[in-house]
Amino acid sequence: MCHVLKSNPLTYGTIIVASGVSANDASPKNRFCSPDIPKNALRQFRYCTAKLQSSGSVLNAKVKMFLRLLIWCCLVLCYVECNGGKRLMCYFSSNSPKGRGYGRYTANEVPVQLCTDVIYRGIRFPEWKRGSYAFNSEEIQRLGAFIYTIKSRSSAVRTHVTVLQRGIETPSYSIMAEIPERRRAFAKAILELLEQYGINGVEIAWEWPGSTVKFGGISGDRESLISLLTDVRAGLKSRNKEFLFFGAIYPKVLRESYRVTSICQLVDFVTLFTFDLRPHTNNVADVHSPMRNRSFETEADRAKANVVDGVETWIDFGCPPKKLILGIGLFGQAHTLANPAVYSVGAPTVGPGAEGQYYYEGYYPYHELCLVIRSGWNIFYDTVAQMPFAVRGNQWMSYENTNSIGVKMDFVREKRLGGVILQHVDYDDFRGFCGSQNPLTNYISQRLKQIPSDIGFAIEWNK
């Protein structure tokens, strides 16, 4: 960090140096974002060099040059600290305003004081009409109203929109991405949408490219994806818009669908799908976001499908850690046990758990599950996956709490990742049913603020 050392005969005047002062230290002499120094880095440099010239000390040219270089390096670091830092990206589900009863959630409930980025997830893939792409008008109107409300509540938070494709829409990305004219039309439609509502960026959620993965596609998707990202990147860069890519950690997808190095060169961030990794169709009681695999997981499809191996594979394949955003699911995944007497992790199940009040069968938002598990459920902890689970009768549910999230935050710090993305922020206990409002989001925000920025971030100029 940067602070000013008072002049003395040994310091050759007023010098700004790098030190380990905390960003949260309220002491004026230690504040690296001092209010009396302009925040723009170039103006800070001029300010500090002027102070140096007026210090009254007689300095030779080499000493002056060294001090100017030292000042500049410190100010670059300060600029990153004050204006950069770890991201807390918050997904807002486009369906949440339609929620039932107390589960209804709107733009007014989003904790804009905690989220650095709010991502509207999302709008459907646009329709091809007469040589151009057009988004659904009703969806766009709802998006516009959402963005307007968020911007009226905060001028600091960044806004993004996700372009989704699932189910019957799966071929849409494949068809568009392999044809140059359609790629350019798609990129144009996105840029026009961002410009119309003053949105800061877009997230491409292609789940997942390729012909041999879950959602299908065509064999050329691996190369078409890079062509698509290249065309979209070109348009966004010209307007200073951010570019996000929703990325899987499944080994099969990483091998067959992605050219990781190229993807990470083209996008600003990869938002990682590191939650909901154990579908009900496996018929196994398991936590949905394990840090590591367990001994009972012998199927090839599950090998390395966990947080640690998934993130490390992205890094090993050539993605800078600072571009990886770790996904954390603020929900519980419920299963129905085949035999209530057999309830350890890996126990056989017969399908999803009972349906709750607010979400579809087998899933509970945190604001509901935090109350549910208080009503006679027994709490356990998977020490390898490092996540809790709860059991009551034939019902089995895994979920995140501050203990399991704390492990993931330690991992973000250890691997020097770019931040965290929440699936979804509207799943948190936003009404304070179980205590304080938004407890998990608050906890993650505080933990991210405690992670020191790396000086390497300030001197890595390649995007």
Short mmCIF file of C-alpha atoms in Angstrom, two decimals:
data_model
loop_
_atom_site.label_atom_id
_atom_site.label_comp_id
_atom_site.label_asym_id
_atom_site.label_seq_id
_atom_site.Cartn_x
_atom_site.Cartn_y
_atom_site.Cartn_z
CA MET A 1 0.00 0.00 0.00
CA CYS A 2 1.13 3.64 -0.12
CA HIS A 3 1.65 6.16 2.61
CA VAL A 4 3.85 9.20 3.14
CA LEU A 5 7.00 9.15 5.23
CA LYS A 6 7.80 12.49 6.80
CA SER A 7 10.98 14.17 5.61
CA ASN A 8 14.23 13.61 7.42
CA PRO A 9 17.88 13.89 6.38
CA LEU A 10 18.05 10.20 5.47
CA THR A 11 14.97 9.93 3.26
CA TYR A 12 15.86 12.72 0.80
CA GLY A 13 12.53 14.44 1.24
CA THR A 14 8.96 13.19 1.09
CA ILE A 15 8.82 9.63 -0.28
CA ILE A 16 5.89 7.38 -0.95
CA VAL A 17 6.74 3.74 -0.28
CA ALA A 18 5.09 0.33 -0.55
CA SER A 19 4.12 -1.24 2.74
CA GLY A 20 1.66 -3.66 4.28
CA VAL A 21 -0.79 -1.07 5.63
CA SER A 22 -4.35 -2.37 5.63
CA ALA A 23 -6.88 -0.74 3.34
CA ASN A 24 -9.30 -0.60 6.25
CA ASP A 25 -6.92 1.25 8.59
CA ALA A 26 -8.70 4.47 9.49
CA SER A 27 -5.53 6.28 10.56
CA PRO A 28 -5.11 9.28 8.21
CA LYS A 29 -1.36 8.85 7.90
CA ASN A 30 -1.83 5.21 6.83
CA ARG A 31 -4.73 5.63 4.43
CA PHE A 32 -3.41 4.62 1.00
CA CYS A 33 -6.55 6.13 -0.59
CA SER A 34 -6.01 9.48 1.08
CA PRO A 35 -8.92 11.88 0.44
CA ASP A 36 -6.53 14.79 -0.15
CA ILE A 37 -4.86 12.99 -3.07
CA PRO A 38 -6.78 12.89 -6.35
CA LYS A 39 -7.91 9.37 -7.24
CA ASN A 40 -6.82 9.51 -10.86
CA ALA A 41 -3.43 7.79 -11.05
CA LEU A 42 -1.83 10.35 -13.39
CA ARG A 43 -2.95 13.26 -11.22
CA GLN A 44 -1.64 11.38 -8.17
CA PHE A 45 1.74 11.03 -9.86
CA ARG A 46 1.92 14.75 -10.64
CA TYR A 47 0.82 15.60 -7.12
CA CYS A 48 3.51 13.44 -5.53
CA THR A 49 6.32 14.60 -7.83
CA ALA A 50 5.37 18.21 -7.13
CA LYS A 51 5.65 17.45 -3.42
CA LEU A 52 9.03 15.91 -4.11
CA GLN A 53 10.27 19.00 -5.98
CA SER A 54 9.09 21.32 -3.21
CA SER A 55 10.57 19.26 -0.39
CA GLY A 56 13.54 21.55 -0.14
CA SER A 57 16.10 18.77 -0.35
CA VAL A 58 18.93 18.95 -2.87
CA LEU A 59 18.71 15.80 -4.97
CA ASN A 60 20.81 14.68 -7.86
CA ALA A 61 19.17 13.54 -11.10
CA LYS A 62 19.58 9.81 -10.48
CA VAL A 63 17.97 9.99 -7.03
CA LYS A 64 15.09 12.05 -8.40
CA MET A 65 14.54 9.55 -11.21
CA PHE A 66 14.57 6.64 -8.76
CA LEU A 67 12.08 8.35 -6.48
CA ARG A 68 9.74 9.20 -9.37
CA LEU A 69 9.81 5.54 -10.46
CA LEU A 70 9.12 4.42 -6.90
CA ILE A 71 6.24 6.86 -6.61
CA TRP A 72 4.75 5.70 -9.90
CA CYS A 73 4.94 2.02 -8.92
CA CYS A 74 3.26 2.73 -5.60
CA LEU A 75 0.51 4.76 -7.23
CA VAL A 76 -0.22 2.01 -9.73
CA LEU A 77 -0.63 -0.37 -6.80
CA CYS A 78 -2.78 2.15 -4.95
CA TYR A 79 -4.95 2.64 -8.01
CA VAL A 80 -5.54 -1.10 -8.27
CA GLU A 81 -6.35 -1.29 -4.56
CA CYS A 82 -8.77 1.63 -4.63
CA ASN A 83 -10.48 0.88 -7.91
CA GLY A 84 -9.97 -2.84 -8.48
CA GLY A 85 -9.82 -5.61 -5.92
CA LYS A 86 -11.79 -8.85 -5.85
CA ARG A 87 -15.19 -8.95 -7.51
CA LEU A 88 -18.38 -10.02 -5.77
CA MET A 89 -20.67 -10.72 -8.70
CA CYS A 90 -24.31 -11.30 -7.82
CA TYR A 91 -26.64 -13.17 -10.13
CA PHE A 92 -30.21 -11.87 -10.06
CA SER A 93 -32.68 -14.45 -11.34
CA SER A 94 -35.04 -12.94 -13.91
CA ASN A 95 -37.78 -15.16 -12.46
CA SER A 96 -37.40 -13.93 -8.88
CA PRO A 97 -39.93 -11.04 -9.19
CA LYS A 98 -42.51 -13.76 -9.93
CA GLY A 99 -41.70 -15.61 -6.70
CA ARG A 100 -44.45 -16.76 -4.38
CA GLY A 101 -45.23 -14.96 -1.13
CA TYR A 102 -42.16 -14.00 0.88
CA GLY A 103 -39.96 -15.43 -1.88
CA ARG A 104 -40.73 -12.56 -4.23
CA TYR A 105 -37.55 -10.57 -4.90
CA THR A 106 -37.07 -7.43 -6.98
CA ALA A 107 -34.31 -5.01 -7.94
CA ASN A 108 -35.06 -3.06 -4.74
CA GLU A 109 -33.88 -6.01 -2.62
CA VAL A 110 -30.48 -6.43 -4.32
CA PRO A 111 -27.73 -5.51 -1.79
CA VAL A 112 -25.96 -3.05 -4.07
CA GLN A 113 -23.74 -1.99 -1.17
CA LEU A 114 -22.23 -5.49 -1.13
CA CYS A 115 -22.15 -6.56 -4.79
CA THR A 116 -19.49 -5.07 -7.03
CA ASP A 117 -21.41 -6.42 -10.04
CA VAL A 118 -25.07 -7.33 -10.54
CA ILE A 119 -25.78 -9.78 -13.36
CA TYR A 120 -29.31 -10.08 -14.70
CA ARG A 121 -29.66 -13.81 -15.48
CA GLY A 122 -31.01 -13.69 -17.93
CA ILE A 123 -32.61 -13.20 -21.31
CA ARG A 124 -33.24 -15.92 -23.85
CA PHE A 125 -31.27 -16.38 -27.02
CA PRO A 126 -32.47 -13.86 -29.66
CA GLU A 127 -34.55 -14.85 -32.66
CA TRP A 128 -33.12 -14.71 -36.18
CA LYS A 129 -35.30 -12.47 -38.35
CA ARG A 130 -34.48 -11.30 -41.88
CA GLY A 131 -30.74 -11.11 -41.48
CA SER A 132 -30.56 -9.85 -37.89
CA TYR A 133 -31.10 -11.02 -34.33
CA ALA A 134 -33.89 -9.64 -32.14
CA PHE A 135 -34.36 -10.20 -28.42
CA ASN A 136 -37.81 -10.79 -26.96
CA SER A 137 -39.41 -7.37 -26.45
CA GLU A 138 -41.13 -8.23 -23.15
CA GLU A 139 -37.91 -9.59 -21.68
CA ILE A 140 -36.03 -6.49 -22.78
CA GLN A 141 -38.59 -4.23 -21.12
CA ARG A 142 -38.19 -6.11 -17.84
CA LEU A 143 -34.41 -5.92 -18.19
CA GLY A 144 -34.55 -2.18 -18.81
CA ALA A 145 -36.71 -1.60 -15.72
CA PHE A 146 -34.31 -3.68 -13.62
CA ILE A 147 -31.22 -1.81 -14.83
CA TYR A 148 -32.91 1.55 -14.25
CA THR A 149 -33.71 0.63 -10.64
CA ILE A 150 -30.21 -0.68 -9.92
CA LYS A 151 -28.57 2.43 -11.37
CA SER A 152 -30.89 4.70 -9.40
CA ARG A 153 -29.82 2.91 -6.21
CA SER A 154 -26.08 2.85 -6.90
CA SER A 155 -23.77 4.62 -9.30
CA ALA A 156 -20.86 2.35 -8.36
CA VAL A 157 -22.17 -1.16 -9.02
CA ARG A 158 -21.54 -2.63 -12.48
CA THR A 159 -24.44 -4.18 -14.38
CA HIS A 160 -24.34 -7.14 -16.76
CA VAL A 161 -26.84 -9.32 -18.60
CA THR A 162 -26.63 -13.05 -19.36
CA VAL A 163 -27.70 -14.45 -22.72
CA LEU A 164 -29.01 -17.92 -21.90
CA GLN A 165 -29.62 -21.06 -23.89
CA ARG A 166 -31.02 -24.31 -22.57
CA GLY A 167 -33.07 -27.27 -23.65
CA ILE A 168 -34.66 -26.78 -27.08
CA GLU A 169 -32.60 -23.61 -27.60
CA THR A 170 -29.33 -25.58 -27.45
CA PRO A 171 -28.65 -25.62 -31.22
CA SER A 172 -29.12 -21.84 -31.40
CA TYR A 173 -25.57 -21.03 -30.31
CA SER A 174 -24.13 -23.72 -32.59
CA ILE A 175 -26.03 -22.53 -35.66
CA MET A 176 -25.17 -18.90 -35.04
CA ALA A 177 -21.50 -19.42 -34.13
CA GLU A 178 -20.55 -21.41 -37.26
CA ILE A 179 -21.83 -18.76 -39.70
CA PRO A 180 -19.79 -15.50 -39.87
CA GLU A 181 -22.78 -13.34 -40.87
CA ARG A 182 -24.83 -14.58 -37.93
CA ARG A 183 -21.95 -14.15 -35.51
CA ARG A 184 -21.57 -10.52 -36.53
CA ALA A 185 -25.33 -9.97 -36.29
CA PHE A 186 -25.35 -11.54 -32.82
CA ALA A 187 -22.47 -9.32 -31.66
CA LYS A 188 -24.26 -6.27 -33.05
CA ALA A 189 -27.51 -7.14 -31.25
CA ILE A 190 -25.67 -7.52 -27.94
CA LEU A 191 -23.80 -4.24 -28.31
CA GLU A 192 -27.00 -2.36 -29.19
CA LEU A 193 -28.70 -3.82 -26.13
CA LEU A 194 -25.86 -2.79 -23.81
CA GLU A 195 -25.72 0.70 -25.29
CA GLN A 196 -29.49 1.18 -25.11
CA TYR A 197 -29.64 0.61 -21.34
CA GLY A 198 -26.12 1.65 -20.33
CA ILE A 199 -25.21 -1.91 -19.25
CA ASN A 200 -21.55 -2.52 -18.45
CA GLY A 201 -21.16 -5.96 -19.97
CA VAL A 202 -22.55 -9.28 -21.13
CA GLU A 203 -22.16 -12.90 -20.05
CA ILE A 204 -22.29 -15.62 -22.69
CA ALA A 205 -23.84 -18.78 -21.20
CA TRP A 206 -23.42 -21.50 -23.81
CA GLU A 207 -24.16 -24.74 -21.93
CA TRP A 208 -22.16 -26.56 -23.27
CA PRO A 209 -20.52 -26.49 -26.73
CA GLY A 210 -19.80 -29.75 -28.52
CA SER A 211 -21.58 -32.85 -29.78
CA THR A 212 -20.73 -35.30 -27.01
CA VAL A 213 -21.65 -33.32 -23.92
CA LYS A 214 -24.90 -33.08 -22.00
CA PHE A 215 -26.83 -30.55 -24.05
CA GLY A 216 -25.61 -31.56 -27.49
CA GLY A 217 -24.50 -29.22 -30.24
CA ILE A 218 -22.33 -29.97 -33.25
CA SER A 219 -18.78 -31.21 -33.65
CA GLY A 220 -17.41 -27.86 -34.79
CA ASP A 221 -18.51 -25.99 -31.67
CA ARG A 222 -15.05 -25.98 -30.10
CA GLU A 223 -13.68 -23.82 -32.90
CA SER A 224 -16.89 -21.87 -33.52
CA LEU A 225 -16.89 -20.79 -29.87
CA ILE A 226 -13.55 -19.03 -30.33
CA SER A 227 -14.78 -17.33 -33.50
CA LEU A 228 -17.88 -16.14 -31.65
CA LEU A 229 -15.92 -14.80 -28.69
CA THR A 230 -13.53 -13.03 -31.06
CA ASP A 231 -16.36 -11.23 -32.87
CA VAL A 232 -18.20 -10.27 -29.67
CA ARG A 233 -14.94 -9.12 -28.04
CA ALA A 234 -14.18 -6.81 -30.94
CA GLY A 235 -17.51 -5.03 -30.61
CA LEU A 236 -17.41 -4.76 -26.82
CA LYS A 237 -13.83 -3.50 -26.69
CA SER A 238 -14.68 -0.60 -28.96
CA ARG A 239 -17.27 0.57 -26.42
CA ASN A 240 -15.35 -0.32 -23.25
CA LYS A 241 -17.78 -3.08 -22.24
CA GLU A 242 -16.86 -6.13 -20.14
CA PHE A 243 -17.10 -9.67 -21.44
CA LEU A 244 -17.92 -12.69 -19.25
CA PHE A 245 -18.06 -16.38 -20.16
CA PHE A 246 -19.95 -18.96 -18.11
CA GLY A 247 -17.55 -21.91 -17.90
CA ALA A 248 -17.95 -25.53 -16.79
CA ILE A 249 -15.41 -27.45 -14.73
CA TYR A 250 -16.43 -30.92 -15.89
CA PRO A 251 -13.29 -32.62 -17.27
CA LYS A 252 -15.13 -33.88 -20.35
CA VAL A 253 -16.29 -30.38 -21.27
CA LEU A 254 -12.86 -28.88 -20.60
CA ARG A 255 -11.26 -31.45 -22.90
CA GLU A 256 -13.80 -31.55 -25.71
CA SER A 257 -15.53 -28.15 -25.74
CA TYR A 258 -13.02 -25.49 -24.74
CA ARG A 259 -9.75 -24.04 -25.93
CA VAL A 260 -9.07 -22.59 -22.52
CA THR A 261 -6.09 -20.38 -23.34
CA SER A 262 -7.93 -18.73 -26.24
CA ILE A 263 -11.10 -18.25 -24.21
CA CYS A 264 -9.23 -16.54 -21.40
CA GLN A 265 -7.37 -14.27 -23.81
CA LEU A 266 -10.69 -13.04 -25.24
CA VAL A 267 -12.85 -12.54 -22.15
CA ASP A 268 -12.44 -10.43 -19.04
CA PHE A 269 -13.71 -13.10 -16.64
CA VAL A 270 -14.81 -16.73 -16.63
CA THR A 271 -17.71 -17.26 -14.22
CA LEU A 272 -17.24 -20.85 -13.08
CA PHE A 273 -20.03 -23.40 -12.71
CA THR A 274 -18.79 -24.77 -9.38
CA PHE A 275 -22.18 -25.44 -7.80
CA ASP A 276 -25.00 -27.92 -8.44
CA LEU A 277 -22.38 -30.46 -9.56
CA ARG A 278 -24.27 -33.57 -8.38
CA PRO A 279 -27.66 -33.92 -10.16
CA HIS A 280 -30.54 -35.91 -8.69
CA THR A 281 -30.33 -38.32 -11.61
CA ASN A 282 -27.19 -39.82 -10.07
CA ASN A 283 -29.44 -41.33 -7.36
CA VAL A 284 -26.74 -40.66 -4.78
CA ALA A 285 -26.96 -38.46 -1.69
CA ASP A 286 -24.12 -35.99 -2.12
CA VAL A 287 -23.20 -32.37 -1.49
CA HIS A 288 -23.66 -30.21 -4.58
CA SER A 289 -20.34 -28.31 -4.49
CA PRO A 290 -17.64 -30.60 -3.09
CA MET A 291 -14.14 -29.27 -2.69
CA ARG A 292 -12.73 -32.72 -3.53
CA ASN A 293 -13.96 -36.11 -4.67
CA ARG A 294 -14.57 -38.93 -2.19
CA SER A 295 -13.56 -42.60 -2.30
CA PHE A 296 -17.07 -43.78 -3.31
CA GLU A 297 -16.96 -41.75 -6.54
CA THR A 298 -15.68 -44.26 -9.07
CA GLU A 299 -17.58 -43.22 -12.22
CA ALA A 300 -15.44 -41.64 -14.94
CA ASP A 301 -17.86 -38.73 -15.39
CA ARG A 302 -17.40 -37.71 -11.75
CA ALA A 303 -13.61 -37.87 -11.70
CA LYS A 304 -12.20 -34.44 -10.84
CA ALA A 305 -15.67 -32.86 -11.01
CA ASN A 306 -15.06 -30.81 -7.88
CA VAL A 307 -14.07 -27.27 -6.97
CA VAL A 308 -10.33 -27.79 -6.42
CA ASP A 309 -9.63 -29.96 -9.46
CA GLY A 310 -11.93 -27.92 -11.69
CA VAL A 311 -10.32 -24.58 -10.91
CA GLU A 312 -6.80 -26.00 -11.05
CA THR A 313 -7.54 -27.52 -14.47
CA TRP A 314 -8.58 -24.12 -15.85
CA ILE A 315 -5.33 -22.68 -14.51
CA ASP A 316 -3.21 -25.60 -15.77
CA PHE A 317 -4.80 -25.24 -19.21
CA GLY A 318 -3.62 -21.63 -19.41
CA CYS A 319 -6.19 -19.32 -17.77
CA PRO A 320 -4.81 -16.54 -15.52
CA PRO A 321 -6.25 -17.06 -11.99
CA LYS A 322 -7.28 -13.40 -11.80
CA LYS A 323 -9.83 -14.04 -14.59
CA LEU A 324 -11.53 -16.93 -12.78
CA ILE A 325 -14.61 -16.13 -10.69
CA LEU A 326 -15.63 -18.92 -8.29
CA GLY A 327 -19.32 -19.79 -8.27
CA ILE A 328 -21.05 -20.32 -4.91
CA GLY A 329 -24.62 -21.63 -4.77
CA LEU A 330 -26.79 -20.09 -2.03
CA PHE A 331 -29.24 -22.98 -2.05
CA GLY A 332 -29.84 -26.44 -0.68
CA GLN A 333 -30.19 -29.53 -2.83
CA ALA A 334 -32.57 -32.11 -1.35
CA HIS A 335 -32.76 -35.86 -2.04
CA THR A 336 -35.15 -38.61 -0.96
CA LEU A 337 -33.25 -41.51 0.60
CA ALA A 338 -33.94 -45.06 -0.55
CA ASN A 339 -33.51 -46.20 3.06
CA PRO A 340 -33.77 -43.64 5.92
CA ALA A 341 -31.42 -45.79 7.99
CA VAL A 342 -28.65 -45.31 5.43
CA TYR A 343 -27.92 -41.59 5.26
CA SER A 344 -24.17 -41.08 5.00
CA VAL A 345 -22.71 -39.28 1.96
CA GLY A 346 -22.98 -41.65 -0.99
CA ALA A 347 -26.20 -43.29 0.25
CA PRO A 348 -28.65 -44.42 -2.47
CA THR A 349 -31.58 -42.14 -3.27
CA VAL A 350 -34.77 -42.44 -5.30
CA GLY A 351 -34.99 -38.89 -6.60
CA PRO A 352 -35.32 -35.25 -5.54
CA GLY A 353 -36.43 -34.25 -2.08
CA ALA A 354 -39.82 -32.82 -1.19
CA GLU A 355 -40.82 -29.56 -2.87
CA GLY A 356 -40.48 -26.44 -0.76
CA GLN A 357 -42.51 -23.22 -0.76
CA TYR A 358 -40.49 -21.15 -3.21
CA TYR A 359 -38.57 -23.33 -5.64
CA TYR A 360 -39.04 -26.45 -7.70
CA GLU A 361 -38.69 -29.97 -6.39
CA GLY A 362 -35.38 -30.79 -4.76
CA TYR A 363 -34.05 -27.24 -4.31
CA TYR A 364 -34.38 -24.78 -1.45
CA PRO A 365 -33.17 -21.16 -1.40
CA TYR A 366 -31.11 -20.38 1.69
CA HIS A 367 -33.81 -18.11 3.11
CA GLU A 368 -36.08 -21.17 3.28
CA LEU A 369 -33.64 -23.93 4.19
CA CYS A 370 -32.18 -21.99 7.13
CA LEU A 371 -35.62 -22.26 8.76
CA VAL A 372 -36.37 -25.79 7.55
CA ILE A 373 -33.27 -27.41 9.04
CA ARG A 374 -34.10 -25.96 12.46
CA SER A 375 -37.19 -28.15 12.66
CA GLY A 376 -35.75 -31.45 13.87
CA TRP A 377 -33.07 -32.07 11.23
CA ASN A 378 -29.74 -33.64 12.23
CA ILE A 379 -26.69 -31.74 10.96
CA PHE A 380 -23.55 -33.47 9.64
CA TYR A 381 -20.37 -32.41 7.84
CA ASP A 382 -18.51 -34.04 4.96
CA THR A 383 -14.88 -33.51 5.95
CA VAL A 384 -13.47 -34.27 2.50
CA ALA A 385 -15.97 -32.30 0.42
CA GLN A 386 -16.01 -29.71 3.25
CA MET A 387 -19.74 -29.03 3.12
CA PRO A 388 -22.59 -29.63 5.58
CA PHE A 389 -25.67 -31.76 5.03
CA ALA A 390 -28.83 -32.32 7.04
CA VAL A 391 -31.04 -35.39 7.47
CA ARG A 392 -34.60 -35.87 8.67
CA GLY A 393 -36.40 -39.13 8.00
CA ASN A 394 -35.98 -39.95 4.33
CA GLN A 395 -35.05 -36.36 3.43
CA TRP A 396 -31.39 -35.47 2.83
CA MET A 397 -30.14 -31.97 1.98
CA SER A 398 -26.74 -30.44 1.26
CA TYR A 399 -26.17 -26.69 1.45
CA GLU A 400 -23.62 -23.93 2.00
CA ASN A 401 -23.06 -22.13 5.31
CA THR A 402 -20.35 -19.77 6.54
CA ASN A 403 -18.09 -22.73 7.43
CA SER A 404 -18.15 -24.25 3.94
CA ILE A 405 -18.03 -20.84 2.27
CA GLY A 406 -15.07 -19.95 4.47
CA VAL A 407 -13.18 -22.90 2.99
CA LYS A 408 -13.98 -21.65 -0.52
CA MET A 409 -12.86 -18.13 0.40
CA ASP A 410 -9.55 -19.53 1.65
CA PHE A 411 -9.24 -21.23 -1.75
CA VAL A 412 -9.97 -17.96 -3.59
CA ARG A 413 -7.18 -16.33 -1.62
CA GLU A 414 -4.74 -19.24 -2.05
CA LYS A 415 -5.24 -19.45 -5.83
CA ARG A 416 -5.44 -15.66 -6.28
CA LEU A 417 -8.75 -15.89 -8.11
CA GLY A 418 -10.58 -12.81 -9.35
CA GLY A 419 -13.52 -13.11 -6.98
CA VAL A 420 -16.83 -14.86 -6.36
CA ILE A 421 -20.18 -15.09 -8.16
CA LEU A 422 -23.39 -15.93 -6.28
CA GLN A 423 -26.08 -18.24 -7.64
CA HIS A 424 -28.31 -16.37 -6.87
CA VAL A 425 -28.17 -13.34 -4.56
CA ASP A 426 -31.96 -13.59 -4.21
CA TYR A 427 -31.54 -17.01 -2.54
CA ASP A 428 -29.84 -15.48 0.50
CA ASP A 429 -31.87 -14.73 3.65
CA PHE A 430 -32.73 -11.27 2.35
CA ARG A 431 -35.64 -10.80 4.76
CA GLY A 432 -33.65 -11.88 7.80
CA PHE A 433 -35.87 -14.85 8.66
CA CYS A 434 -33.00 -16.56 10.49
CA GLY A 435 -31.26 -13.48 11.88
CA SER A 436 -29.51 -10.69 10.00
CA GLN A 437 -30.32 -9.87 6.39
CA ASN A 438 -28.19 -11.39 3.61
CA PRO A 439 -25.86 -13.21 6.03
CA LEU A 440 -23.99 -15.23 3.39
CA THR A 441 -23.54 -12.32 1.00
CA ASN A 442 -22.31 -10.15 3.87
CA TYR A 443 -19.86 -12.81 4.96
CA ILE A 444 -18.45 -13.27 1.46
CA SER A 445 -18.17 -9.51 0.96
CA GLN A 446 -16.19 -9.11 4.17
CA ARG A 447 -13.91 -12.02 3.36
CA LEU A 448 -13.15 -10.65 -0.11
CA LYS A 449 -12.23 -7.27 1.37
CA GLN A 450 -9.73 -8.99 3.64
CA ILE A 451 -7.85 -10.52 0.71
CA PRO A 452 -4.88 -8.29 -0.16
CA SER A 453 -4.38 -7.39 -3.79
CA ASP A 454 -1.32 -8.81 -5.48
CA ILE A 455 1.30 -6.40 -6.80
CA GLY A 456 1.52 -8.69 -9.80
CA PHE A 457 -1.99 -7.65 -10.78
CA ALA A 458 -0.75 -4.10 -11.19
CA ILE A 459 2.05 -4.99 -13.57
CA GLU A 460 0.34 -7.74 -15.62
CA TRP A 461 -0.67 -5.67 -18.60
CA ASN A 462 -1.86 -8.47 -20.87
CA LYS A 463 -5.63 -8.98 -20.83
#
